Coordinates of C-alpha atoms and ligand atoms in Angstrom, one line a residue:
M1 CA 72.1 29.3 -92.7
N2 CA 69.3 27.1 -91.4
R3 CA 70.8 23.9 -89.9
Q4 CA 69.6 20.6 -91.4
G5 CA 67.1 18.8 -89.2
I6 CA 68.0 15.3 -87.9
L7 CA 65.6 12.4 -87.9
I8 CA 65.7 10.8 -84.5
V9 CA 64.3 7.3 -83.8
V10 CA 63.6 6.6 -80.1
S11 CA 62.7 3.0 -79.2
G12 CA 62.7 1.2 -76.0
F13 CA 60.9 -1.4 -73.9
S14 CA 57.3 -0.7 -73.1
G15 CA 57.3 1.0 -69.7
A16 CA 60.8 2.5 -70.1
G17 CA 59.3 6.0 -70.0
K18 CA 59.8 7.1 -73.6
G19 CA 56.5 9.1 -73.7
T20 CA 57.4 11.1 -70.6
L21 CA 60.9 11.8 -71.8
M22 CA 59.7 13.0 -75.2
K23 CA 57.1 15.3 -73.6
E24 CA 59.8 16.9 -71.5
L25 CA 62.2 17.2 -74.4
L26 CA 59.6 18.9 -76.5
S27 CA 58.5 21.3 -73.8
R28 CA 62.1 22.5 -73.1
Y29 CA 63.6 22.8 -76.5
E30 CA 62.0 24.3 -79.6
Q31 CA 64.1 22.5 -82.1
Y32 CA 62.2 19.2 -81.8
A33 CA 59.0 18.0 -83.5
L34 CA 57.3 14.8 -82.5
S35 CA 55.8 12.7 -85.2
I36 CA 52.3 11.5 -84.3
S37 CA 51.8 7.9 -85.4
A38 CA 48.7 6.2 -86.8
T39 CA 47.6 3.1 -84.9
T40 CA 44.8 0.5 -84.8
R41 CA 45.2 0.2 -81.0
A42 CA 42.3 1.5 -79.0
P43 CA 42.9 4.8 -77.1
R44 CA 43.9 4.5 -73.4
P45 CA 42.0 6.7 -71.0
G46 CA 43.2 10.3 -71.5
E47 CA 44.6 9.7 -75.0
E48 CA 43.2 12.1 -77.6
D49 CA 42.9 11.4 -81.3
G50 CA 45.5 13.5 -83.2
K51 CA 47.6 14.2 -80.0
S52 CA 48.7 10.8 -78.8
Y53 CA 48.0 9.0 -82.0
F54 CA 45.7 9.1 -85.0
F55 CA 43.4 6.3 -84.0
K56 CA 42.4 4.3 -87.1
S57 CA 40.3 1.3 -88.0
R58 CA 42.1 -1.6 -89.8
E59 CA 40.5 -0.5 -93.1
E60 CA 41.7 3.1 -92.7
F61 CA 45.2 1.9 -91.8
Q62 CA 45.2 -0.4 -94.8
Q63 CA 44.3 2.5 -97.0
M64 CA 47.2 4.6 -95.7
I65 CA 49.5 1.7 -96.6
E66 CA 48.1 1.5 -100.1
E67 CA 48.4 5.3 -100.6
H68 CA 52.1 5.2 -99.5
A69 CA 51.2 7.7 -96.8
L70 CA 53.4 6.0 -94.2
I71 CA 57.2 6.0 -94.0
E72 CA 57.1 2.7 -92.2
Y73 CA 54.6 0.5 -90.3
A74 CA 54.8 -2.5 -88.1
C75 CA 52.6 -4.9 -86.1
Y76 CA 53.1 -4.7 -82.3
V77 CA 51.3 -7.0 -79.9
G78 CA 48.3 -7.4 -82.2
N79 CA 48.0 -3.9 -83.5
Y80 CA 49.4 -1.8 -86.4
Y81 CA 51.4 1.3 -85.9
G82 CA 52.8 3.6 -88.6
T83 CA 54.6 6.9 -89.2
P84 CA 52.8 9.4 -91.5
K85 CA 55.1 10.6 -94.2
A86 CA 54.0 14.2 -94.9
Y87 CA 54.5 15.6 -91.4
V88 CA 58.0 14.2 -91.1
E89 CA 59.1 15.6 -94.5
E90 CA 57.6 19.0 -93.8
Q91 CA 59.3 19.4 -90.4
L92 CA 62.7 18.2 -91.6
A93 CA 62.5 20.7 -94.5
D94 CA 61.8 23.3 -91.8
G95 CA 65.0 22.5 -90.0
K96 CA 63.4 20.7 -87.1
D97 CA 64.8 17.6 -85.4
V98 CA 62.0 15.1 -85.9
I99 CA 61.4 12.4 -83.3
L100 CA 59.9 9.1 -84.1
E101 CA 58.9 7.1 -81.1
I102 CA 58.6 3.7 -82.7
E103 CA 59.5 0.1 -82.2
I104 CA 62.4 -1.8 -83.6
Q105 CA 61.0 -3.1 -86.9
G106 CA 60.1 0.4 -87.8
A107 CA 63.5 1.7 -86.6
R108 CA 65.2 -0.7 -89.1
K109 CA 63.0 0.5 -92.0
V110 CA 63.7 4.2 -91.1
K111 CA 67.5 3.5 -91.0
E112 CA 67.3 1.9 -94.5
Q113 CA 65.5 4.9 -96.0
F114 CA 67.3 7.6 -94.0
P115 CA 70.9 6.4 -93.3
K116 CA 71.7 9.6 -91.4
A117 CA 68.9 9.0 -88.9
V118 CA 70.1 8.7 -85.3
L119 CA 68.8 5.7 -83.4
L120 CA 68.4 5.9 -79.6
F121 CA 67.3 3.0 -77.4
V122 CA 65.8 3.8 -74.0
T123 CA 65.8 1.3 -71.2
T124 CA 65.3 1.2 -67.4
K125 CA 68.3 0.2 -65.3
D126 CA 67.0 -3.3 -64.9
A127 CA 64.1 -5.6 -66.0
Q128 CA 62.5 -5.5 -62.5
T129 CA 62.0 -1.7 -62.7
L130 CA 60.4 -2.2 -66.1
K131 CA 57.9 -4.7 -64.9
E132 CA 57.0 -2.6 -61.9
R133 CA 56.4 0.5 -64.1
L134 CA 54.3 -1.5 -66.5
I135 CA 52.1 -2.8 -63.7
G136 CA 52.2 0.5 -61.9
R137 CA 50.8 2.6 -64.8
G138 CA 47.7 0.3 -64.8
T139 CA 46.8 0.9 -68.4
E140 CA 47.1 -2.7 -69.6
T141 CA 45.7 -6.0 -68.5
L142 CA 48.1 -8.6 -67.0
E143 CA 47.9 -10.6 -70.2
V144 CA 48.9 -7.6 -72.3
I145 CA 51.8 -6.8 -69.9
E146 CA 53.1 -10.3 -70.3
Q147 CA 52.9 -10.0 -74.1
R148 CA 54.7 -6.7 -73.9
L149 CA 57.4 -8.2 -71.7
A150 CA 57.8 -11.1 -74.2
R151 CA 58.2 -8.5 -76.9
A152 CA 60.8 -6.7 -74.8
V153 CA 62.8 -10.0 -74.8
Q154 CA 62.8 -9.9 -78.7
E155 CA 63.6 -6.2 -78.8
S156 CA 66.6 -6.6 -76.4
E157 CA 68.2 -8.8 -79.1
G158 CA 68.2 -5.8 -81.5
I159 CA 69.8 -3.2 -79.3
E160 CA 73.2 -3.4 -81.1
E161 CA 71.5 -1.9 -84.2
Y162 CA 71.0 1.4 -82.4
D163 CA 73.5 4.2 -82.1
Y164 CA 73.0 5.2 -78.4
L165 CA 71.7 3.6 -75.3
V166 CA 70.0 5.9 -72.8
I167 CA 69.2 4.7 -69.3
N168 CA 66.0 6.3 -67.9
D169 CA 66.8 6.2 -64.2
E170 CA 66.3 9.9 -63.4
L171 CA 64.1 11.9 -65.8
E172 CA 66.0 15.2 -65.5
T173 CA 69.4 13.6 -66.3
C174 CA 68.0 11.5 -69.1
V175 CA 66.3 14.4 -70.9
K176 CA 69.5 16.4 -70.8
E177 CA 71.5 13.4 -72.0
I178 CA 69.3 12.9 -75.0
H179 CA 69.5 16.6 -75.9
A180 CA 73.3 16.5 -75.6
I181 CA 73.5 13.5 -77.9
I182 CA 71.5 15.3 -80.6
E183 CA 73.5 18.4 -80.2
S184 CA 76.7 16.4 -80.7
E185 CA 75.2 14.8 -83.8
H186 CA 74.6 18.3 -85.2
R187 CA 78.4 18.9 -84.8
K188 CA 79.4 15.9 -86.8
I189 CA 81.6 16.8 -89.8
E190 CA 79.4 14.9 -92.2
R191 CA 76.4 17.0 -91.3
S192 CA 78.3 20.3 -91.9
M193 CA 79.6 19.7 -95.4
E194 CA 77.8 22.7 -96.9
L195 CA 79.3 25.1 -94.3
I196 CA 82.7 23.6 -94.6
H197 CA 82.6 23.9 -98.4
N198 CA 81.6 27.6 -98.1
V199 CA 84.4 28.4 -95.6
R200 CA 86.9 26.7 -97.9
E201 CA 85.7 28.7 -100.9
E202 CA 85.9 32.0 -99.0
L203 CA 89.3 31.2 -97.7
K204 CA 90.6 30.5 -101.1
S205 CA 89.3 33.8 -102.4
F206 CA 90.9 35.7 -99.4
A207 CA 94.2 33.9 -100.0
K208 CA 94.1 35.1 -103.6
G209 CA 93.5 38.6 -102.4
E210 CA 90.1 38.7 -104.1
S211 CA 88.3 40.4 -101.3
Ligands
LIG1 P1 52.0 1.9 -77.2 O1 50.8 1.0 -77.5 O2 52.6 1.6 -75.9 O3 51.6 3.3 -77.4 O4 53.1 1.6 -78.3 C1 53.5 0.3 -78.6 C2 54.8 0.3 -79.3 O5 54.6 0.8 -80.7 C3 55.9 1.2 -78.7 O6 57.1 0.5 -78.8 C4 55.9 2.4 -79.7 O7 57.2 3.0 -79.7 C5 55.6 1.7 -81.0 N1 55.1 2.7 -82.0 C6 54.4 3.8 -81.8 N2 54.1 4.4 -83.0 C7 54.8 3.6 -83.9 C8 54.9 3.8 -85.4 O8 54.5 4.7 -86.0 N3 55.7 2.8 -86.0 C9 56.2 1.8 -85.3 N4 56.9 0.9 -86.1 N5 56.1 1.6 -84.0 C10 55.4 2.5 -83.3

């Protein structure tokens, strides 16, 4: 029996290292599929269309909204970001655990539509580390870094809406921890009802001496 895929939402402050974590997780375990979002943000150096994001104009993004091609979308520091629906549905149907690396407004919308989704929040061990990482990666101007830190303040208010908090101090430990969380989720009784039902039925027929 193919086990049912889990929809996993990963959010976290800008600079918390979500991207690196997801890359590691995907390279180690075959069970995961990472959703590629659409965005109106300009590509950073090294980002490829269709790999990091599907880079869209505002008009193209608007069209995706109108065609109901997105599961959710949100505005983040002046740009739109959204999750294309078709890929997520296909991968879940295929038994994959699908990861959405999205911000908090999107996470809320996903939880409404998919109540069984598992929500993870990734943080650094303190705010200073976050600021240093954001400055250190050098992909944003100081103005944008300040906007992203302001956004982190807002997002920190919503952490209680998530199921798990993951502290990205040491990459190796953190990747293993995320994988362990997902594996535990697979073992939840509510996700195994079909198997439980089948075992019960078989047991009943054994007890009656039918086979
Ligand atoms: P970045 O510009 O750093 O790549 O992403 C900015 C923020 O947008 C991050 O918090 C990221 O998780 C979030 N994000 C990326 N894709 C999506 C998406 O499809 N939907 C939503 N709601 N947020 C997204």
